[in-house]
mmCIF file of C-alpha atoms and ligand atoms in Angstrom:
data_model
loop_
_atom_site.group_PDB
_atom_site.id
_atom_site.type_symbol
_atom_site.label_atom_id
_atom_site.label_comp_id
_atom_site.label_asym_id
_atom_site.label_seq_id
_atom_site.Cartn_x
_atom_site.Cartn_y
_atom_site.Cartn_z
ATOM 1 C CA UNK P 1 0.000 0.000 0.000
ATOM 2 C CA UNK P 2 0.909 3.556 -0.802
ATOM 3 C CA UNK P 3 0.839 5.412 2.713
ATOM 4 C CA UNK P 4 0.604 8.836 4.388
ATOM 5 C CA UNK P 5 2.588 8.978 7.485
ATOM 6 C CA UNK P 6 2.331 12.299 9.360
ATOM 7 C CA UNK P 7 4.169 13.142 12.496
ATOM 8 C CA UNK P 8 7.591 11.756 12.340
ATOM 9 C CA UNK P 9 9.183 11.492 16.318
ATOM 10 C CA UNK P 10 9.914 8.922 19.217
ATOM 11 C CA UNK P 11 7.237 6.767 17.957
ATOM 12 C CA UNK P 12 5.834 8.213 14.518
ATOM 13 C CA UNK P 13 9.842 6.801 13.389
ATOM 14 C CA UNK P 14 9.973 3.366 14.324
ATOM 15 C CA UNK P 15 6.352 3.003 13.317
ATOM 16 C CA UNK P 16 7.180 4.203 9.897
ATOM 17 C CA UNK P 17 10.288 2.223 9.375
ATOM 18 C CA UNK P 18 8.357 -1.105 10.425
ATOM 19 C CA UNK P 19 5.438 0.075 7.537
ATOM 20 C CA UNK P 20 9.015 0.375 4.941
ATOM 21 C CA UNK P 21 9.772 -3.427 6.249
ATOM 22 C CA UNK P 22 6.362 -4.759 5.567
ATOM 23 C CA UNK P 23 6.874 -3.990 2.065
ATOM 24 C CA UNK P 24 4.262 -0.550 2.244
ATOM 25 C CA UNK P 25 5.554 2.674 0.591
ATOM 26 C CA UNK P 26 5.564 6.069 2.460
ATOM 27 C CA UNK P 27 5.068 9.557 1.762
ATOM 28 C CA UNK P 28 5.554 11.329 4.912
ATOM 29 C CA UNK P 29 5.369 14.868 6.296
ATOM 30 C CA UNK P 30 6.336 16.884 10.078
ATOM 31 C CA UNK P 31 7.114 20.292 10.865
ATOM 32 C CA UNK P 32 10.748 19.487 11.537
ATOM 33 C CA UNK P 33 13.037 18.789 8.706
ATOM 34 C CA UNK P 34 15.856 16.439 10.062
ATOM 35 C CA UNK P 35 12.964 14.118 11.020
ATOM 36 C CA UNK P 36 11.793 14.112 7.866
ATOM 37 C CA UNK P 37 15.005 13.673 6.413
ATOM 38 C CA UNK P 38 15.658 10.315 8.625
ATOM 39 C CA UNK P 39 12.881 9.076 6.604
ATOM 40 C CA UNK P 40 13.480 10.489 3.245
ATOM 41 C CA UNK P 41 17.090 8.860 3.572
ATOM 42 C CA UNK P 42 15.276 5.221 3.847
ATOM 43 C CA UNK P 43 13.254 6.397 0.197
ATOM 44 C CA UNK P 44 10.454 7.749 1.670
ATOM 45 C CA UNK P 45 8.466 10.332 -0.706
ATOM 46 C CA UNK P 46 8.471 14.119 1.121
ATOM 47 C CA UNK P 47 4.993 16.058 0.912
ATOM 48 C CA UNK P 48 5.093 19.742 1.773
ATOM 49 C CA UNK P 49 1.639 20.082 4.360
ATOM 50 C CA UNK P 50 -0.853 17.091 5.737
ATOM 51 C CA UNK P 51 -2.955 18.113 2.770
ATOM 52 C CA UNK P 52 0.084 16.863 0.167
ATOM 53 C CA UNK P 53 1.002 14.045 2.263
ATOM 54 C CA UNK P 54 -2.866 12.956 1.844
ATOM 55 C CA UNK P 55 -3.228 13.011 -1.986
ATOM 56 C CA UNK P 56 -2.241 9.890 -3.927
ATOM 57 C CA UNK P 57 -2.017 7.178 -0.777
ATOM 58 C CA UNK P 58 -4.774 4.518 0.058
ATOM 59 C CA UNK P 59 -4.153 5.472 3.813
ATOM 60 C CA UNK P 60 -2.782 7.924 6.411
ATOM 61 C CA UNK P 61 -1.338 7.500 9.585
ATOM 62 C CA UNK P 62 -1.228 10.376 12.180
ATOM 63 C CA UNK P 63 1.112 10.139 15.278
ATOM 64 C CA UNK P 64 1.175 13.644 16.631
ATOM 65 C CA UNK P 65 1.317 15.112 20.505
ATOM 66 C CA UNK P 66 -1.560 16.045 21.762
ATOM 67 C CA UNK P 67 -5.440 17.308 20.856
ATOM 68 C CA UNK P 68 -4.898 20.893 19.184
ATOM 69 C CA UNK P 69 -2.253 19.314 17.169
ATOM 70 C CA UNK P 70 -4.562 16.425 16.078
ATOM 71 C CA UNK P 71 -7.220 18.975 15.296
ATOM 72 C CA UNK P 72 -5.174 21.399 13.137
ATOM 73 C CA UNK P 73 -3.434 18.742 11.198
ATOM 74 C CA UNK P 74 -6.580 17.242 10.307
ATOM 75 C CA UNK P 75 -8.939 20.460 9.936
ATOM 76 C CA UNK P 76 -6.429 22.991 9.325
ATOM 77 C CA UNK P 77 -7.524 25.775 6.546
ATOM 78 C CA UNK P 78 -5.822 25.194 3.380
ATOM 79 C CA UNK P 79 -2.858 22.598 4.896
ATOM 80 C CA UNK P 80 -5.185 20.423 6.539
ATOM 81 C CA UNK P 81 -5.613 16.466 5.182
ATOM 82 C CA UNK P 82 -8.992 17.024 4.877
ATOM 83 C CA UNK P 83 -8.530 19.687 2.599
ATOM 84 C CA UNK P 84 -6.538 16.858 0.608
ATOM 85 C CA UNK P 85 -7.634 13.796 0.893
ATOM 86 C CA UNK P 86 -10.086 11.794 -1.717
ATOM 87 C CA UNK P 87 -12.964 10.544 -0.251
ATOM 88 C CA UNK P 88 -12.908 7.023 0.861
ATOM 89 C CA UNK P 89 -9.474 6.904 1.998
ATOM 90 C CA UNK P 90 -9.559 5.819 5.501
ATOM 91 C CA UNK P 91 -7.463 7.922 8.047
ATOM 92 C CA UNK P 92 -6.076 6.228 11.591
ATOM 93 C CA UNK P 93 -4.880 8.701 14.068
ATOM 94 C CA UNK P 94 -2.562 6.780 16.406
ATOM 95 C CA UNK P 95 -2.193 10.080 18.713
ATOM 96 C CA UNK P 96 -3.549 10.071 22.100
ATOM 97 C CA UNK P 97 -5.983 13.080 22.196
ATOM 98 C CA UNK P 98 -9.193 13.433 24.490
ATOM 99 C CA UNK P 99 -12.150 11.031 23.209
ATOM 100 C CA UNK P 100 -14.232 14.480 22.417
ATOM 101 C CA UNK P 101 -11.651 15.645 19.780
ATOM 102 C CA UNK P 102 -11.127 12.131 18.363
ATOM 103 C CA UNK P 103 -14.970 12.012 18.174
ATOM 104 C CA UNK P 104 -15.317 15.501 16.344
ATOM 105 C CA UNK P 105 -12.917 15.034 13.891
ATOM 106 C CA UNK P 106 -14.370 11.799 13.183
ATOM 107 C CA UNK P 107 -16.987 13.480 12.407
ATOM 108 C CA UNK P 108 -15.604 16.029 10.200
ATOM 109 C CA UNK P 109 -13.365 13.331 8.102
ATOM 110 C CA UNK P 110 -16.877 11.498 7.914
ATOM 111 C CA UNK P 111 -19.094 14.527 6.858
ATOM 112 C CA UNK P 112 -15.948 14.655 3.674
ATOM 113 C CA UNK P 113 -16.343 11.550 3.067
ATOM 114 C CA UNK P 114 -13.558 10.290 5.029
ATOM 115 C CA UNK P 115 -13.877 6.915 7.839
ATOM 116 C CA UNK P 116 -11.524 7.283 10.850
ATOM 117 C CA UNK P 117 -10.575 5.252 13.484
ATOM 118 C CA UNK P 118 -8.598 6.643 16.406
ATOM 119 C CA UNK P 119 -6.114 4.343 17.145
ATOM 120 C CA UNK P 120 -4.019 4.852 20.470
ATOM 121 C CA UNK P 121 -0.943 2.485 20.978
ATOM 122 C CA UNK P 122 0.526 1.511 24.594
ATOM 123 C CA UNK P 123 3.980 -0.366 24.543
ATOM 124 C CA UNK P 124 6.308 2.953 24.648
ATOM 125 C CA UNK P 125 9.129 3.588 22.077
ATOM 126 C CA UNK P 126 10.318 -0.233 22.730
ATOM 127 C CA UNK P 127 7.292 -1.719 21.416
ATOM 128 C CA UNK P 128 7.390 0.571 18.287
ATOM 129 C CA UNK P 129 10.487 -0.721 17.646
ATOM 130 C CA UNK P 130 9.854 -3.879 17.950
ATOM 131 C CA UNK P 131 6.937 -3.669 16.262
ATOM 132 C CA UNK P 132 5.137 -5.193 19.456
ATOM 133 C CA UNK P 133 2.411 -2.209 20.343
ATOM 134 C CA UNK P 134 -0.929 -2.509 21.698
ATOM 135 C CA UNK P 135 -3.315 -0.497 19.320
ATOM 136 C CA UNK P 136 -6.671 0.212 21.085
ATOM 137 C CA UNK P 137 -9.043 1.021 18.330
ATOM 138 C CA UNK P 138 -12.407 3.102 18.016
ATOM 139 C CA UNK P 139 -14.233 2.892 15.196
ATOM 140 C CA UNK P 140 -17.013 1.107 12.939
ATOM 141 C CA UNK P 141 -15.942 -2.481 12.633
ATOM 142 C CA UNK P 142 -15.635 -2.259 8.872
ATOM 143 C CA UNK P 143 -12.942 0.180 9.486
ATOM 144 C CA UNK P 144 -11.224 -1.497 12.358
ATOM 145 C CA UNK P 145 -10.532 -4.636 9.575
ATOM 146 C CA UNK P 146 -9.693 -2.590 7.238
ATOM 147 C CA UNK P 147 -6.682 -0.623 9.287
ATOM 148 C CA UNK P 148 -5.762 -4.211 10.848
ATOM 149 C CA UNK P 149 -3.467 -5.604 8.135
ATOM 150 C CA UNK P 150 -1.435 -2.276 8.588
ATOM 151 C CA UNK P 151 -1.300 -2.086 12.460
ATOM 152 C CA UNK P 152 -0.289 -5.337 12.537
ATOM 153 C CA UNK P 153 2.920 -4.312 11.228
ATOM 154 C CA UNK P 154 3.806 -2.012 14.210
ATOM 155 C CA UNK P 155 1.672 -3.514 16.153
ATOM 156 C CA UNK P 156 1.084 -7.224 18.243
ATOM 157 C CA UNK P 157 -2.408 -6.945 19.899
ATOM 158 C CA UNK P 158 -4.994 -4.967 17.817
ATOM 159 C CA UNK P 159 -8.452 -4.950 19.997
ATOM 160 C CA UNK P 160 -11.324 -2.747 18.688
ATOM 161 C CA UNK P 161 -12.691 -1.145 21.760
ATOM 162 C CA UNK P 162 -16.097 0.150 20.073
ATOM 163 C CA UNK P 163 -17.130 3.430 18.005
ATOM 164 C CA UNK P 164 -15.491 6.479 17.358
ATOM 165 C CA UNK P 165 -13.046 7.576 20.631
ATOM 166 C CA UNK P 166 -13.401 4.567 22.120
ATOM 167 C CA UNK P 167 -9.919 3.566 21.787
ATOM 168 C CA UNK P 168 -8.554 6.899 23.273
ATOM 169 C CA UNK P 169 -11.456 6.254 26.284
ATOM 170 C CA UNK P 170 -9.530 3.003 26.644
ATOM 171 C CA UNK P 171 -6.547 4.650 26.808
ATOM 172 C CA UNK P 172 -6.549 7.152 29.255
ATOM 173 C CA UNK P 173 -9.147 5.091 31.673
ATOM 174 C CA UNK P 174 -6.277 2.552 31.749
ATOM 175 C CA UNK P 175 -3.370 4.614 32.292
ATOM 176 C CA UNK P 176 -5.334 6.521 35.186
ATOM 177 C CA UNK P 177 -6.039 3.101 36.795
ATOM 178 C CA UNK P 178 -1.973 2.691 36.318
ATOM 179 C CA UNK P 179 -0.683 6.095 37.837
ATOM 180 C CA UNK P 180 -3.004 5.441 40.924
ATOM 181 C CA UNK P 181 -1.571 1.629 41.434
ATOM 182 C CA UNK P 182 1.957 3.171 41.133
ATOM 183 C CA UNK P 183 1.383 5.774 43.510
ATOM 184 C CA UNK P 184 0.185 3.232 45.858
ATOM 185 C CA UNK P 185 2.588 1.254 45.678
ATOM 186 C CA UNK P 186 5.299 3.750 45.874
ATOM 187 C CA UNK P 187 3.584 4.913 49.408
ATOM 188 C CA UNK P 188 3.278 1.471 50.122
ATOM 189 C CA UNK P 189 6.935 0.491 49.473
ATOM 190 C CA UNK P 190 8.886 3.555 50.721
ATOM 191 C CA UNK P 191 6.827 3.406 54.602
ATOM 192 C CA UNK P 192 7.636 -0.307 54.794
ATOM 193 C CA UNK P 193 11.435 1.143 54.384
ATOM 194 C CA UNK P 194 10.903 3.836 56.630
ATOM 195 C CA UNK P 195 9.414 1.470 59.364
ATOM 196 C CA UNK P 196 12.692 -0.558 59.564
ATOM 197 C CA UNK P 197 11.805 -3.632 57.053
ATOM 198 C CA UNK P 198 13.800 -4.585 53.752
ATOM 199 C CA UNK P 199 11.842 -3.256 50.692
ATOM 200 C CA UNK P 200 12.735 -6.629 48.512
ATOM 201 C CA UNK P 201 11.487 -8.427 51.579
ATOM 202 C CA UNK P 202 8.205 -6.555 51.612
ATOM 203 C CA UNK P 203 7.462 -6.815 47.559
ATOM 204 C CA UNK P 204 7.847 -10.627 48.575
ATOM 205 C CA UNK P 205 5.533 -10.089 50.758
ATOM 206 C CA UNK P 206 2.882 -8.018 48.542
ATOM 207 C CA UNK P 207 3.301 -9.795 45.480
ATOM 208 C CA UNK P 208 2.545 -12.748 46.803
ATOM 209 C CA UNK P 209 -0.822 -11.400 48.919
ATOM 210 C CA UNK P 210 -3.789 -8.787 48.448
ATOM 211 C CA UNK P 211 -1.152 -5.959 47.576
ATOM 212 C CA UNK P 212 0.064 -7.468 44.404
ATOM 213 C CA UNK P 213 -0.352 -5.745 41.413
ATOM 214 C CA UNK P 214 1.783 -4.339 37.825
ATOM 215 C CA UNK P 215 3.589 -2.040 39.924
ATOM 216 C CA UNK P 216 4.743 -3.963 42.378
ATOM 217 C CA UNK P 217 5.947 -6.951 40.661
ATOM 218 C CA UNK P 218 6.294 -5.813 37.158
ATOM 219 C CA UNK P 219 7.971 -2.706 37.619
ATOM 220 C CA UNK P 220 8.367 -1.847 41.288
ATOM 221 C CA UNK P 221 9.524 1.552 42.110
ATOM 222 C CA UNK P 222 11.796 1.176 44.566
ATOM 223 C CA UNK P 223 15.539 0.816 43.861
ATOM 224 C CA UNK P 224 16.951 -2.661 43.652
ATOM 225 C CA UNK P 225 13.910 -4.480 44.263
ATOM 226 C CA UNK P 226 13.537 -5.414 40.725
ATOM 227 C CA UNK P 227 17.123 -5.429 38.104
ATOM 228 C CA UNK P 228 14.819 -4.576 35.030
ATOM 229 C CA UNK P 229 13.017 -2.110 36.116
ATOM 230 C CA UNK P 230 13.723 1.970 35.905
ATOM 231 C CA UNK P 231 13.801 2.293 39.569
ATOM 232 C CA UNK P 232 17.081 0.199 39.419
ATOM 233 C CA UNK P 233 18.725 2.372 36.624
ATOM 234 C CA UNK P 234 18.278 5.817 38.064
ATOM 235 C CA UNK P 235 14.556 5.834 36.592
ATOM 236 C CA UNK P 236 16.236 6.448 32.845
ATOM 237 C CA UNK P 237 13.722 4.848 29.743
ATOM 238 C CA UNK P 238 10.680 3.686 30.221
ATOM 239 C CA UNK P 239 7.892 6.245 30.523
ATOM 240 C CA UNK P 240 7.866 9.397 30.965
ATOM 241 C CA UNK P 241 6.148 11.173 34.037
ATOM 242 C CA UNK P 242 5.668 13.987 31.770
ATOM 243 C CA UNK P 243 3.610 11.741 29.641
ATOM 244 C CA UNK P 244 1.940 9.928 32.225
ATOM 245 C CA UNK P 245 1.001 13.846 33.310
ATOM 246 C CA UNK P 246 -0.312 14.285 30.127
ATOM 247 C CA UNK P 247 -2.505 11.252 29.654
ATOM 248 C CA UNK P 248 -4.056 11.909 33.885
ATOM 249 C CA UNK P 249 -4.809 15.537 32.273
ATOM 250 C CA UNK P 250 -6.454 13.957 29.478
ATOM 251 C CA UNK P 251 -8.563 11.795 31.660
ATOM 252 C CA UNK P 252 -9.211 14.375 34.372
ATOM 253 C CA UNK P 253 -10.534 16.784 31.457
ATOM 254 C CA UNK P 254 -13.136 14.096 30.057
ATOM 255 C CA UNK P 255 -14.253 13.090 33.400
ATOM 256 C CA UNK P 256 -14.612 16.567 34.001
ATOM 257 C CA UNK P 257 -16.958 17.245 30.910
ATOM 258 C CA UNK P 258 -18.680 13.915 31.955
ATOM 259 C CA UNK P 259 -19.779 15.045 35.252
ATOM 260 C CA UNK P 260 -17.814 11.437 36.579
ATOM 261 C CA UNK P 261 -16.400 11.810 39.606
ATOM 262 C CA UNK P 262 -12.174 10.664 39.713
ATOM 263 C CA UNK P 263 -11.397 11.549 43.238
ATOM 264 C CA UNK P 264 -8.025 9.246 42.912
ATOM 265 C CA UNK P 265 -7.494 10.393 39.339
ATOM 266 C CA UNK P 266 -7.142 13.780 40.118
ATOM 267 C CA UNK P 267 -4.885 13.830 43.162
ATOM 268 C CA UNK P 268 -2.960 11.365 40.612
ATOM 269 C CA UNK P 269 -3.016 13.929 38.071
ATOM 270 C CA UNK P 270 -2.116 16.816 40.943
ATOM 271 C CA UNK P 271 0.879 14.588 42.581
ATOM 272 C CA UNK P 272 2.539 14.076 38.908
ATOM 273 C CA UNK P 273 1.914 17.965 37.913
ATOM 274 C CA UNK P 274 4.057 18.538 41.286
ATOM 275 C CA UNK P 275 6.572 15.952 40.649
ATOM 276 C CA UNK P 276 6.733 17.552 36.997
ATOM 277 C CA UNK P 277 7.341 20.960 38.739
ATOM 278 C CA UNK P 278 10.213 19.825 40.805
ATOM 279 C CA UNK P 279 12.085 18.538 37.342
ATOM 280 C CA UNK P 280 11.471 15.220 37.391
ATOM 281 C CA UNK P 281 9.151 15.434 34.082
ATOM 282 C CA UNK P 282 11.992 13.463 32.138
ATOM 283 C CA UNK P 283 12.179 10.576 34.715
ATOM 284 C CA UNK P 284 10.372 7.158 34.148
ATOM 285 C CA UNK P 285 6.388 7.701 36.100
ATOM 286 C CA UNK P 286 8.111 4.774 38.943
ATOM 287 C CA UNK P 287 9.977 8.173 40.116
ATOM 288 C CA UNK P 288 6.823 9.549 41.930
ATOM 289 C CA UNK P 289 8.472 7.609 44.774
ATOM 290 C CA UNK P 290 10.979 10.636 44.743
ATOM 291 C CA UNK P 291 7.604 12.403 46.683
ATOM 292 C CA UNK P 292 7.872 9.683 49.675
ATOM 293 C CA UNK P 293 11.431 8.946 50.260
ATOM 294 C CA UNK P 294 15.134 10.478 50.205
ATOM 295 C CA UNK P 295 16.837 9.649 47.054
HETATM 296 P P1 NAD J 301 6.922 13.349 19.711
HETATM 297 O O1 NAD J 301 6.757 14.725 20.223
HETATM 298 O O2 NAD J 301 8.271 12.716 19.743
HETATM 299 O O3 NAD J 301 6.406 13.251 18.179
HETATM 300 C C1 NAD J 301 5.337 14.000 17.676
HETATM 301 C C2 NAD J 301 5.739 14.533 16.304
HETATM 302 O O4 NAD J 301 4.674 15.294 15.759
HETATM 303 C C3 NAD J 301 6.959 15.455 16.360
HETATM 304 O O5 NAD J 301 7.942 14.964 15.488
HETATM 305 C C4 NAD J 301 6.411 16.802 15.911
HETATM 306 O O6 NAD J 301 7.349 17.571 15.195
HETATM 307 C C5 NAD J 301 5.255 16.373 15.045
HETATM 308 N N1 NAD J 301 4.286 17.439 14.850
HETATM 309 C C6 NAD J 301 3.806 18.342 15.741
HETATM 310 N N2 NAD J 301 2.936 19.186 15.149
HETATM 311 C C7 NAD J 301 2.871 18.801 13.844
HETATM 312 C C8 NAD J 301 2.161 19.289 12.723
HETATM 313 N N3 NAD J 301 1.336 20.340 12.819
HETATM 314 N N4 NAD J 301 2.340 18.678 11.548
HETATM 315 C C9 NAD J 301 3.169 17.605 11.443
HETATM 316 N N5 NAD J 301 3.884 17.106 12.460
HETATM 317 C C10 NAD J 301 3.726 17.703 13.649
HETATM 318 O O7 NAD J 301 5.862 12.454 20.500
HETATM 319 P P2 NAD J 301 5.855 10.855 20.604
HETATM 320 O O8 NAD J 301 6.588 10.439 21.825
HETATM 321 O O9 NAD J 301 6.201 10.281 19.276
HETATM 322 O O10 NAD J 301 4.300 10.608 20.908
HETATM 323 C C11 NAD J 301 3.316 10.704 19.887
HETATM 324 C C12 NAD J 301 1.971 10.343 20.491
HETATM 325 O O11 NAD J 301 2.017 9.022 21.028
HETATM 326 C C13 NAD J 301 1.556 11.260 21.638
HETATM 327 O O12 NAD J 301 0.175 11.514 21.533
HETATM 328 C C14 NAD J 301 1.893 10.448 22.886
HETATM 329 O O13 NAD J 301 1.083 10.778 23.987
HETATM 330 C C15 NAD J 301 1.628 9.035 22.389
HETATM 331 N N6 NAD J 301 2.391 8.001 23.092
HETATM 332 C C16 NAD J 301 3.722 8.158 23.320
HETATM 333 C C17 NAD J 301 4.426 7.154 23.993
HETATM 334 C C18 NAD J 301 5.916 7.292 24.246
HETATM 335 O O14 NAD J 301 6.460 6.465 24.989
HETATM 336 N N7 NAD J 301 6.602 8.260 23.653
HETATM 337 C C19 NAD J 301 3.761 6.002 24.428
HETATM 338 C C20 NAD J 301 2.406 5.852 24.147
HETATM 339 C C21 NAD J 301 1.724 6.869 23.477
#
């Protein structure tokens, strides 16, 4: 397949190069040239807007940062891809946006003549390189099979979570439920330290009763419990508490417009805008321990 790719950084890359490996043929467009260039270099064709990088492809691909970029890429006067785009071509916005913009520019691609699925990827940089990303997927079912065959090539588990948002709703409901567990276990973990017992002792302990969950024996935060986690490496890869910030503000928002109370979401989305503050927005989200205990 002939396909747009728009947005071009940490994951927008590796996502295009494992399209290139499938065999699929890119034209590809961002607002900053050396990452077009690193994409250009593999043989990628260079459009000039979202609008050029729309015309002559079967498909585009948008993996941009946040909801106002989504929406002017998309809708944009003049340089938007709906100002390009044919009708029929199906668009998959891979961005993670709140579930009222992906719904409203659904609508608009829709009302050209356009179907769109938003299509919201867990797995970090990693899994787009390895090709091994969770795409949560919103959308008429029609659709969803349609942009299957191409996820698939960045992409291990493809789940269609429903209509139109629904994959962004999955999303950030699921990374809310994550940012409380790892606050709780953070609190959890660093006063067992402070009361005088071994912290790789404890997570024994925990993981192997009612306090067990992803945190605590997938990734624990504290230092040395776990080798492979960021805790042990000075909190370095992994993902960012600026991003996990992000995604809480996200859900906090649409909660917010929903009238659904998220009493633990937003003191979630409060503790990581402080932890942000202090300069820790570059550390792995395990570093909210930073808030309980000495380094
Ligand atoms: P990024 O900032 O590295 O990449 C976004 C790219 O979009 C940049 O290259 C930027 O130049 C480009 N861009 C911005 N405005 C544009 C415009 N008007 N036209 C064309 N290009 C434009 O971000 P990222 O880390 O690749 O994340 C992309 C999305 O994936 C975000 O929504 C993020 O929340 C989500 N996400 C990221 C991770 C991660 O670990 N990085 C994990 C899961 C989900």
């Amino acid at each position: 397949m002939k396909i747009g790719f728009i947005g071009l950084g940490h994951m927008g890359n590796p996502m295009a190069r494992n399209l290139l490996k499938h065999g699929h043929t890119l034209k590809v467009f961002d607002v900053v040239p050396d990452l077009v260039k690193k994409l250009s270099d593999l043989g990628c064709e260079v459009a000039s807007s979202p609008a050029a990088c729309s015309q002559g492809v079967e498909l585009v691909v948008t993996m941009l940062p946040s909801s106002p970029h989504v929406r002017s890429v998309y809708t944009g006067k003049d340089s938007g891809i709906l100002h390009g785009v044919p009708a029929g071509v199906l668009l998959i916005d891979s961005s993670t946006i709140d579930p009222h913009t992906s719904r409203d520019v659904a609508m608009d691609a829709r009302a050209h003549g356009n179907n769109m699925v938003d299509a919201p990827v867990s797995g970090g940089t990693g899994g787009a390189e390895a090709g091994t990303l969770t795409f949560m997927v919103g959308g008429a079912v029609a659709d969803f099979e349609k942009a299957k065959p191409i996820l698939q090539c960045m992409g291990k588990n493809i789940v269609h979570c429903g209509g139109a948002g629904n994959g962004q709703v999955a999303k950030i409901c699921n990374n809310m439920m994550l940012a409380i567990e790892m606050i709780a276990t953070a609190e959890g973990m660093a006063l067992a330290a402070k009361l005088g017992m071994d912290p790789k002792v404890f997570a024994g302990i925990a993981n192997s009763s009612s306090g067990r969950c992803w945190s605590s024996d997938t990734y624990n935060p504290y230092p040395g419990v776990l080798e492979t986690a960021p805790a042990s490496r000075g909190y370095s890869g992994g993902f960012g508490s600026d991003l996990m910030l992000k995604d809480l503000t996200l859900v906090t928002e649409a909660a917010k417009a929903a009238k659904q109370p998220v009493m633990l979401g937003a003191a979630a989305q409060q503790l990581y805008q402080m932890h942000s503050a202090m300069g820790n927005g570059g550390l792995d989200f395990s570093s909210i321990i930073k808030l309980y205990k000495k380094d």
